[in-house]
Each structure stands twice: as structure tokens, then as C-alpha cells.
mmCIF file of C-alpha atoms in Angstrom:
data_model
loop_
_atom_site.group_PDB
_atom_site.id
_atom_site.type_symbol
_atom_site.label_atom_id
_atom_site.label_comp_id
_atom_site.label_asym_id
_atom_site.label_seq_id
_atom_site.Cartn_x
_atom_site.Cartn_y
_atom_site.Cartn_z
ATOM 1 C CA MET A 14 2.468 -14.109 22.888
ATOM 2 C CA SER A 15 1.216 -12.827 19.536
ATOM 3 C CA TRP A 16 2.481 -9.495 18.264
ATOM 4 C CA THR A 17 -0.108 -6.676 18.544
ATOM 5 C CA ALA A 18 -0.166 -2.911 18.105
ATOM 6 C CA ARG A 19 0.889 -2.662 21.758
ATOM 7 C CA SER A 20 4.199 -4.183 20.697
ATOM 8 C CA ILE A 21 5.056 -1.185 18.500
ATOM 9 C CA PRO A 22 8.226 0.486 19.805
ATOM 10 C CA ASP A 23 8.307 4.191 20.537
ATOM 11 C CA GLN A 24 8.029 6.198 17.308
ATOM 12 C CA SER A 25 8.835 9.624 18.739
ATOM 13 C CA GLY A 26 10.845 11.797 16.375
ATOM 14 C CA ARG A 27 9.797 9.794 13.324
ATOM 15 C CA THR A 28 7.647 10.910 10.390
ATOM 16 C CA ALA A 29 5.363 8.588 8.444
ATOM 17 C CA VAL A 30 3.191 8.934 5.354
ATOM 18 C CA VAL A 31 0.251 6.528 5.016
ATOM 19 C CA THR A 32 -1.689 6.503 1.752
ATOM 20 C CA GLY A 33 -5.398 5.748 1.886
ATOM 21 C CA ALA A 34 -5.456 6.618 5.576
ATOM 22 C CA ASN A 35 -9.067 7.754 5.699
ATOM 23 C CA SER A 36 -10.497 4.275 6.355
ATOM 24 C CA GLY A 37 -9.801 0.590 6.938
ATOM 25 C CA ILE A 38 -6.312 -0.656 7.643
ATOM 26 C CA GLY A 39 -4.802 2.605 6.438
ATOM 27 C CA TYR A 40 -6.644 4.528 9.128
ATOM 28 C CA VAL A 41 -5.705 2.021 11.828
ATOM 29 C CA THR A 42 -2.069 2.103 10.710
ATOM 30 C CA ALA A 43 -1.964 5.904 10.912
ATOM 31 C CA ARG A 44 -3.726 5.945 14.275
ATOM 32 C CA GLU A 45 -1.437 3.415 15.911
ATOM 33 C CA LEU A 46 1.713 5.088 14.596
ATOM 34 C CA ALA A 47 0.446 8.396 15.982
ATOM 35 C CA ARG A 48 -0.406 6.727 19.288
ATOM 36 C CA ARG A 49 3.233 5.650 19.607
ATOM 37 C CA GLY A 50 4.530 9.161 18.951
ATOM 38 C CA SER A 51 5.097 9.351 15.192
ATOM 39 C CA ARG A 52 4.203 12.416 13.210
ATOM 40 C CA VAL A 53 1.746 11.026 10.666
ATOM 41 C CA VAL A 54 0.665 12.402 7.319
ATOM 42 C CA LEU A 55 -2.695 11.046 6.159
ATOM 43 C CA ALA A 56 -2.457 10.976 2.353
ATOM 44 C CA CYS A 57 -6.036 10.840 1.095
ATOM 45 C CA ARG A 58 -7.844 11.423 -2.193
ATOM 46 C CA SER A 59 -11.009 12.905 -0.695
ATOM 47 C CA ALA A 60 -10.699 16.123 1.311
ATOM 48 C CA GLN A 61 -13.998 15.436 3.066
ATOM 49 C CA ARG A 62 -13.291 11.841 4.041
ATOM 50 C CA GLY A 63 -9.732 12.721 4.943
ATOM 51 C CA ALA A 64 -10.867 15.530 7.237
ATOM 52 C CA LEU A 65 -13.352 13.236 8.967
ATOM 53 C CA ALA A 66 -10.609 10.640 9.471
ATOM 54 C CA LEU A 67 -8.241 13.258 10.892
ATOM 55 C CA ASP A 68 -10.891 14.489 13.339
ATOM 56 C CA ARG A 69 -11.601 10.899 14.384
ATOM 57 C CA LEU A 70 -7.914 10.156 14.872
ATOM 58 C CA ARG A 71 -7.414 13.264 17.004
ATOM 59 C CA SER A 72 -10.417 12.340 19.141
ATOM 60 C CA GLN A 73 -9.003 8.842 19.718
ATOM 61 C CA VAL A 74 -5.397 9.997 20.169
ATOM 62 C CA PRO A 75 -5.599 13.554 21.584
ATOM 63 C CA GLU A 76 -1.818 13.911 21.677
ATOM 64 C CA ALA A 77 -1.452 12.908 18.009
ATOM 65 C CA ARG A 78 0.763 14.876 15.657
ATOM 66 C CA ALA A 79 -1.186 14.235 12.493
ATOM 67 C CA GLU A 80 -2.064 16.164 9.374
ATOM 68 C CA LEU A 81 -3.992 15.667 6.145
ATOM 69 C CA ARG A 82 -2.492 16.015 2.674
ATOM 70 C CA LEU A 83 -4.436 15.378 -0.512
ATOM 71 C CA LEU A 84 -3.133 12.686 -2.840
ATOM 72 C CA ASP A 85 -4.828 11.126 -5.856
ATOM 73 C CA LEU A 86 -2.793 8.142 -6.983
ATOM 74 C CA ALA A 87 -4.800 8.013 -10.208
ATOM 75 C CA ASP A 88 -3.271 11.345 -11.253
ATOM 76 C CA LEU A 89 0.505 11.651 -11.555
ATOM 77 C CA LEU A 90 0.261 15.450 -11.349
ATOM 78 C CA SER A 91 -1.326 15.010 -7.911
ATOM 79 C CA VAL A 92 1.434 12.584 -6.912
ATOM 80 C CA ARG A 93 4.099 15.070 -7.955
ATOM 81 C CA GLU A 94 2.376 17.934 -6.149
ATOM 82 C CA PHE A 95 2.054 15.876 -2.972
ATOM 83 C CA ALA A 96 5.760 15.044 -3.028
ATOM 84 C CA ARG A 97 6.767 18.622 -3.882
ATOM 85 C CA THR A 98 4.786 20.184 -1.027
ATOM 86 C CA LEU A 99 5.333 17.554 1.672
ATOM 87 C CA PRO A 100 6.775 19.640 4.531
ATOM 88 C CA CYS A 101 9.587 17.418 5.771
ATOM 89 C CA GLU A 102 13.262 17.077 4.926
ATOM 90 C CA ARG A 103 13.391 13.408 5.909
ATOM 91 C CA LEU A 104 10.843 10.630 5.920
ATOM 92 C CA ASP A 105 11.226 7.585 8.148
ATOM 93 C CA LEU A 106 8.313 5.521 6.872
ATOM 94 C CA LEU A 107 6.180 5.352 3.742
ATOM 95 C CA VAL A 108 3.188 3.007 3.842
ATOM 96 C CA ASN A 109 1.876 2.378 0.314
ATOM 97 C CA ASN A 110 -1.577 1.257 1.389
ATOM 98 C CA ALA A 111 -4.248 2.845 -0.814
ATOM 99 C CA GLY A 112 -5.772 0.678 -3.494
ATOM 100 C CA LEU A 113 -8.706 -0.505 -5.557
ATOM 101 C CA MET A 114 -10.056 -4.026 -5.878
ATOM 102 C CA ALA A 115 -11.978 -5.620 -8.755
ATOM 103 C CA VAL A 116 -13.477 -2.388 -10.070
ATOM 104 C CA PRO A 117 -15.036 -1.960 -13.536
ATOM 105 C CA TYR A 118 -12.650 -1.031 -16.315
ATOM 106 C CA ALA A 119 -11.570 2.598 -16.142
ATOM 107 C CA ARG A 120 -8.484 4.660 -16.848
ATOM 108 C CA THR A 121 -6.470 6.989 -14.670
ATOM 109 C CA SER A 122 -5.918 10.621 -15.593
ATOM 110 C CA ASP A 123 -2.759 9.502 -17.394
ATOM 111 C CA GLY A 124 -4.486 6.761 -19.386
ATOM 112 C CA PHE A 125 -3.437 3.685 -17.374
ATOM 113 C CA GLU A 126 -5.808 0.877 -16.437
ATOM 114 C CA MET A 127 -7.154 2.017 -13.076
ATOM 115 C CA GLN A 128 -6.085 -0.850 -10.788
ATOM 116 C CA PHE A 129 -2.578 -1.107 -12.229
ATOM 117 C CA GLY A 130 -2.331 2.684 -12.288
ATOM 118 C CA VAL A 131 -3.378 3.244 -8.664
ATOM 119 C CA ASN A 132 -2.160 0.100 -6.933
ATOM 120 C CA HIS A 133 1.250 -0.009 -8.612
ATOM 121 C CA LEU A 134 2.191 2.954 -10.799
ATOM 122 C CA GLY A 135 0.922 5.637 -8.430
ATOM 123 C CA HIS A 136 2.855 4.166 -5.523
ATOM 124 C CA PHE A 137 5.915 3.536 -7.694
ATOM 125 C CA ALA A 138 5.956 7.223 -8.629
ATOM 126 C CA LEU A 139 5.302 8.373 -5.067
ATOM 127 C CA THR A 140 8.125 6.260 -3.641
ATOM 128 C CA GLY A 141 10.553 7.487 -6.269
ATOM 129 C CA LEU A 142 9.646 11.124 -5.717
ATOM 130 C CA LEU A 143 10.119 10.744 -1.942
ATOM 131 C CA LEU A 144 13.252 8.605 -2.171
ATOM 132 C CA ASP A 145 15.702 11.391 -1.325
ATOM 133 C CA ARG A 146 13.814 12.086 1.904
ATOM 134 C CA LEU A 147 13.649 8.400 2.759
ATOM 135 C CA LEU A 148 17.403 8.056 2.260
ATOM 136 C CA ALA A 149 17.933 11.062 4.544
ATOM 137 C CA ALA A 150 16.368 9.123 7.441
ATOM 138 C CA PRO A 151 18.481 6.376 9.047
ATOM 139 C CA GLY A 152 16.684 3.047 8.913
ATOM 140 C CA ALA A 153 13.822 4.269 6.730
ATOM 141 C CA ARG A 154 11.253 1.752 5.526
ATOM 142 C CA VAL A 155 8.879 1.482 2.603
ATOM 143 C CA VAL A 156 5.970 -0.851 3.336
ATOM 144 C CA THR A 157 3.785 -1.791 0.376
ATOM 145 C CA VAL A 158 0.432 -3.406 1.094
ATOM 146 C CA ALA A 159 -0.051 -6.379 -1.208
ATOM 147 C CA SER A 160 -2.604 -9.184 -1.129
ATOM 148 C CA MET A 161 -2.845 -12.947 -1.282
ATOM 149 C CA ALA A 162 -4.877 -12.260 -4.423
ATOM 150 C CA HIS A 163 -1.546 -11.927 -6.213
ATOM 151 C CA ALA A 164 -1.813 -15.720 -6.493
ATOM 152 C CA LEU A 165 -4.646 -15.216 -8.997
ATOM 153 C CA SER A 166 -2.552 -13.639 -11.697
ATOM 154 C CA ASN A 167 0.938 -12.992 -12.925
ATOM 155 C CA ILE A 168 1.618 -9.740 -14.760
ATOM 156 C CA ASP A 169 1.656 -9.736 -18.554
ATOM 157 C CA MET A 170 4.469 -7.444 -19.622
ATOM 158 C CA SER A 171 2.976 -7.283 -23.128
ATOM 159 C CA ASP A 172 -0.413 -6.139 -21.797
ATOM 160 C CA LEU A 173 0.120 -4.131 -18.606
ATOM 161 C CA GLY A 174 -3.024 -2.115 -19.279
ATOM 162 C CA SER A 175 -5.263 -5.176 -19.779
ATOM 163 C CA GLU A 176 -6.095 -3.938 -23.269
ATOM 164 C CA ARG A 177 -6.715 -7.368 -24.801
ATOM 165 C CA ARG A 178 -9.064 -8.658 -22.122
ATOM 166 C CA TYR A 179 -10.142 -7.125 -18.833
ATOM 167 C CA ARG A 180 -11.344 -9.191 -15.917
ATOM 168 C CA PRO A 181 -11.631 -7.136 -12.724
ATOM 169 C CA MET A 182 -10.326 -9.726 -10.270
ATOM 170 C CA THR A 183 -7.574 -10.924 -12.586
ATOM 171 C CA ALA A 184 -6.409 -7.338 -13.070
ATOM 172 C CA TYR A 185 -6.448 -6.841 -9.322
ATOM 173 C CA GLY A 186 -4.299 -9.925 -8.806
ATOM 174 C CA ALA A 187 -1.850 -8.708 -11.439
ATOM 175 C CA SER A 188 -1.563 -5.323 -9.720
ATOM 176 C CA LYS A 189 -0.773 -7.062 -6.435
ATOM 177 C CA THR A 190 1.874 -9.187 -8.159
ATOM 178 C CA ALA A 191 3.310 -5.905 -9.425
ATOM 179 C CA ASN A 192 3.404 -4.644 -5.829
ATOM 180 C CA LEU A 193 5.467 -7.632 -4.720
ATOM 181 C CA LEU A 194 7.842 -7.416 -7.682
ATOM 182 C CA PHE A 195 8.354 -3.723 -6.886
ATOM 183 C CA VAL A 196 9.116 -4.496 -3.236
ATOM 184 C CA ARG A 197 11.681 -7.117 -4.241
ATOM 185 C CA GLU A 198 13.368 -4.988 -6.901
ATOM 186 C CA LEU A 199 13.556 -1.945 -4.614
ATOM 187 C CA ALA A 200 15.116 -4.083 -1.867
ATOM 188 C CA HIS A 201 17.701 -5.540 -4.258
ATOM 189 C CA ARG A 202 18.638 -2.146 -5.660
ATOM 190 C CA ALA A 203 18.993 -0.593 -2.205
ATOM 191 C CA ASP A 204 21.156 -3.505 -1.052
ATOM 192 C CA ALA A 205 23.351 -3.283 -4.151
ATOM 193 C CA LYS A 206 24.038 0.384 -3.376
ATOM 194 C CA GLY A 207 24.569 -0.235 0.340
ATOM 195 C CA LEU A 208 21.689 2.080 1.223
ATOM 196 C CA ASP A 209 20.011 2.087 4.633
ATOM 197 C CA LEU A 210 16.505 1.516 3.294
ATOM 198 C CA THR A 211 14.219 -1.446 3.933
ATOM 199 C CA SER A 212 11.597 -2.360 1.332
ATOM 200 C CA THR A 213 9.047 -4.797 2.690
ATOM 201 C CA ALA A 214 5.449 -5.887 2.110
ATOM 202 C CA ALA A 215 2.435 -6.990 4.102
ATOM 203 C CA HIS A 216 -1.106 -8.140 3.498
ATOM 204 C CA PRO A 217 -4.117 -7.962 5.852
ATOM 205 C CA GLY A 218 -5.632 -11.373 5.157
ATOM 206 C CA TYR A 219 -9.373 -10.906 4.781
ATOM 207 C CA ALA A 220 -10.306 -7.774 6.691
ATOM 208 C CA ARG A 221 -13.655 -5.981 6.906
ATOM 209 C CA THR A 222 -13.050 -2.835 4.865
ATOM 210 C CA GLU A 223 -14.748 -0.943 2.036
ATOM 211 C CA LEU A 224 -12.391 -2.543 -0.481
ATOM 212 C CA GLN A 225 -14.549 -5.584 -1.241
ATOM 213 C CA ALA A 226 -17.809 -3.656 -1.686
ATOM 214 C CA LYS A 227 -16.453 -0.821 -3.805
ATOM 215 C CA GLY A 228 -16.179 -2.816 -7.037
ATOM 216 C CA PRO A 229 -19.853 -3.935 -7.043
ATOM 217 C CA ARG A 230 -20.929 -0.438 -6.035
ATOM 218 C CA LEU A 231 -19.042 1.178 -8.914
ATOM 219 C CA ALA A 232 -20.464 -1.447 -11.273
ATOM 220 C CA GLY A 233 -24.017 -0.574 -10.188
ATOM 221 C CA GLN A 234 -24.636 -4.015 -8.691
ATOM 222 C CA PRO A 235 -26.347 -3.449 -5.324
ATOM 223 C CA ARG A 236 -27.069 -7.151 -4.786
ATOM 224 C CA ARG A 237 -23.385 -8.067 -5.116
ATOM 225 C CA GLU A 238 -22.505 -5.153 -2.856
ATOM 226 C CA ARG A 239 -24.896 -6.426 -0.166
ATOM 227 C CA ILE A 240 -23.473 -9.942 -0.481
ATOM 228 C CA ALA A 241 -19.929 -8.585 -0.135
ATOM 229 C CA ARG A 242 -20.877 -6.691 3.012
ATOM 230 C CA LEU A 243 -22.639 -9.701 4.518
ATOM 231 C CA PHE A 244 -19.628 -11.903 3.745
ATOM 232 C CA ASN A 245 -17.330 -9.303 5.321
ATOM 233 C CA ASP A 246 -19.412 -9.287 8.487
ATOM 234 C CA ALA A 247 -19.506 -13.088 8.620
ATOM 235 C CA VAL A 248 -15.853 -13.979 8.033
ATOM 236 C CA GLY A 249 -13.773 -10.815 7.846
ATOM 237 C CA ALA A 250 -11.254 -9.824 10.491
ATOM 238 C CA SER A 251 -11.476 -6.368 11.997
ATOM 239 C CA PRO A 252 -9.472 -3.520 10.456
ATOM 240 C CA ASP A 253 -7.343 -3.540 13.617
ATOM 241 C CA GLN A 254 -6.464 -7.197 13.040
ATOM 242 C CA GLY A 255 -5.874 -6.584 9.345
ATOM 243 C CA ALA A 256 -3.512 -3.706 10.085
ATOM 244 C CA ALA A 257 -1.315 -5.787 12.399
ATOM 245 C CA PRO A 258 0.938 -7.251 9.637
ATOM 246 C CA VAL A 259 1.349 -3.768 8.136
ATOM 247 C CA LEU A 260 2.316 -2.276 11.484
ATOM 248 C CA TYR A 261 4.669 -5.194 12.103
ATOM 249 C CA ALA A 262 6.404 -4.637 8.774
ATOM 250 C CA ALA A 263 6.600 -0.912 9.526
ATOM 251 C CA THR A 264 7.962 -1.015 13.069
ATOM 252 C CA ALA A 265 9.153 -4.423 14.282
ATOM 253 C CA PRO A 266 12.908 -4.845 14.849
ATOM 254 C CA TYR A 267 14.942 -7.028 12.499
ATOM 255 C CA VAL A 268 12.586 -6.725 9.513
ATOM 256 C CA HIS A 269 14.740 -7.265 6.425
ATOM 257 C CA GLY A 270 14.290 -6.187 2.841
ATOM 258 C CA ASP A 271 12.159 -8.227 0.446
ATOM 259 C CA SER A 272 10.119 -9.697 3.294
ATOM 260 C CA PHE A 273 6.367 -10.298 3.211
ATOM 261 C CA PHE A 274 4.089 -10.555 6.254
ATOM 262 C CA GLY A 275 0.481 -11.560 6.787
ATOM 263 C CA PRO A 276 -1.768 -13.285 9.343
ATOM 264 C CA ARG A 277 -0.204 -16.514 10.560
ATOM 265 C CA ILE A 278 -3.291 -18.757 10.376
ATOM 266 C CA LEU A 279 -3.827 -19.751 6.735
ATOM 267 C CA GLY A 280 -3.013 -16.205 5.711
ATOM 268 C CA VAL A 281 -6.364 -15.032 7.063
ATOM 269 C CA ARG A 282 -6.311 -14.811 10.861
ATOM 270 C CA GLY A 283 -3.920 -14.509 13.749
ATOM 271 C CA GLY A 284 -0.911 -12.386 14.529
ATOM 272 C CA PRO A 285 1.607 -11.383 11.866
ATOM 273 C CA GLY A 286 4.121 -13.811 10.469
ATOM 274 C CA PRO A 287 5.914 -14.613 7.193
ATOM 275 C CA ALA A 288 3.553 -14.842 4.216
ATOM 276 C CA TRP A 289 3.654 -17.103 1.166
ATOM 277 C CA ARG A 290 4.506 -15.670 -2.256
ATOM 278 C CA ALA A 291 3.779 -17.180 -5.644
ATOM 279 C CA PRO A 292 6.902 -18.015 -7.698
ATOM 280 C CA TRP A 293 6.105 -15.298 -10.245
ATOM 281 C CA ALA A 294 6.207 -12.680 -7.458
ATOM 282 C CA ARG A 295 9.871 -13.652 -6.917
ATOM 283 C CA ASN A 296 10.903 -13.482 -10.578
ATOM 284 C CA ASP A 297 13.862 -11.107 -10.780
ATOM 285 C CA ILE A 298 13.753 -10.857 -14.577
ATOM 286 C CA ALA A 299 10.102 -9.783 -14.449
ATOM 287 C CA GLY A 300 10.919 -7.406 -11.607
ATOM 288 C CA GLY A 301 13.583 -5.664 -13.655
ATOM 289 C CA GLN A 302 11.313 -5.439 -16.684
ATOM 290 C CA LEU A 303 8.465 -4.030 -14.625
ATOM 291 C CA TRP A 304 10.777 -1.466 -13.025
ATOM 292 C CA ALA A 305 11.974 -0.223 -16.421
ATOM 293 C CA ALA A 306 8.410 -0.037 -17.726
ATOM 294 C CA SER A 307 7.250 1.798 -14.601
ATOM 295 C CA GLU A 308 9.980 4.426 -14.915
ATOM 296 C CA ARG A 309 9.042 4.935 -18.559
ATOM 297 C CA LEU A 310 5.293 5.118 -17.937
ATOM 298 C CA THR A 311 5.460 7.430 -14.910
ATOM 299 C CA GLY A 312 8.440 9.527 -15.927
ATOM 300 C CA VAL A 313 9.885 8.983 -12.436
ATOM 301 C CA ALA A 314 13.503 7.770 -12.423
ATOM 302 C CA TYR A 315 15.092 6.447 -9.227
ATOM 303 C CA ARG A 316 18.405 8.224 -9.773
ATOM 304 C CA GLU A 317 19.825 7.196 -6.395
ATOM 305 C CA LEU A 318 19.406 3.550 -7.397
#
């Protein structure tokens, strides 16, 4: 029998933060964790969309213990404020889900290329700032949502901001490679210190979310946006199906560090199972270099590691 959200063990007494929880797989992840008893913090950039998502979640799961906290991963001041004001002494689960895909060139508030800044650096900073609370929770997990699009591009350590040439989809692939290198390096560092922390990754396959249409919309290309939506409707899995590998990584027993899960059938459909990684996403030298650069760029040092 394939693993589904019904397989999630009881989450009572646990606290989870899910970034980008206002829609898509982030929303489903937050909803299903709340359904199984977890206290869930919806970390969202938009107060309006976040409030609508929270109301929807509470209508679907009346017993939910859920709250909204604002978080803009494109602004390190916002990341620091979120971490500073998060009202919990321990954190059992952090789901680094929010992201951008193939958007026009832009910079974050701190001057980083937007996709690298949000998809990787924002989550790197958030994880580091919450690390003491994660280590205070026995068996805590950090789940980072990657993508099979990491196969499109390795990272270029000499051009992390895509200054020399910017191609939206290539930059997206590089940011997802960065996600997987971060997951691996965090797992290795936690293991080396003997810490009870699991760093793992998941990808949704091809799920029907706003991710694919946002790039064309921001670029002012309505025809491409319509095509993306039609393609989503024709071949995309539901957000519930896309969230299954994330929920598996977050809650299934015996998940080990530096693991990567996705849909079993060609990485697109089916229940969660082990996912393929490109060789460059398993490069420990690159992982160490990226970690050092990320600490320098964000100003967030993982002192416990």
C-alpha cells in the first residue's frame, strides 16, 4: 500500500514551521500536520493571503492549533525578526518550502539574485537562526523542498548571483542544487557533532501550483501564463499528491539525514520514495564552499555546528 497523508503518525505535542504555507504544497503540508495534532506556524510573506489560508485551514481542520507569522525570505531583516519573535522554546520540524521559479531577474532587499536569495539564502538564514530551538527538540527535522530541476544546473561558486548571464530556468535549477547541497552539508555537520537533528529533502514532482505560472506573470507574458496553467491542468498532480513526499520526509519513521524523496513513478507521480540526485548535488567540496559563502552573505553563523 502506498504511503499517504493518512499514514502520518500522531503529531500531538510537536511544533512545526512551514514556509510558504498560504498555498500549494506548503498549505497542504501545514493542514495535514495540523490534522494529526501538530501546532503549526504558517510562515507567509503576504498578510492577506496568509490570513485567508489560516481561515481555510481552520475551516477544514476545526481542531487545528495553527497561527500565522509573517516572513519575507527576500529580506534578511524579516527573517531575523521572524526567528526573534517566534513564540516557542523548541521546534520539532522546519519545512523550508517557499520558493520562486523561473522569474525575471530581480534582487532581494539585501542585493542577492532573487531565486538564489529566496530559495537558498533565506532558508539557510532561517534554519541557522532557529537551530538552537531545533536542537532543543528530540528528533527534530529540517525538510527542504528541492526540485528535479536541480538537474538543469550546477551552482557556479564564482557567480552565485548570476551576474555574468541570467537565464531564469537555469538560475532556478542552480538554486535547487544549492538546496540539496545545504541539506547534505547540514546532515554531515549534525552527524559529526552527534546531534539529534535530521536534515532531509523532498520534491513534489510536477504538481499543480502557482509556482509555474508566476514567472510568466511577473514577466508580463499572459500567453505563457495561460499555457503554463493549461499544462498544469493537463499533466500536473494535485497539491495533495505533491505534498506527500514532503510529509513523508517530515514524519515517516526511519528517515535518515541526507535523504531525498519524491514521487516513485519517474519522479512525477505515485507515492513517495527515494529520489535521484545529480552528482553535483552530492559534491561535498562544493557543499562546504557554499556553506561558507552562505554564512558570509547572510551573516548567520551556525555556531552549534
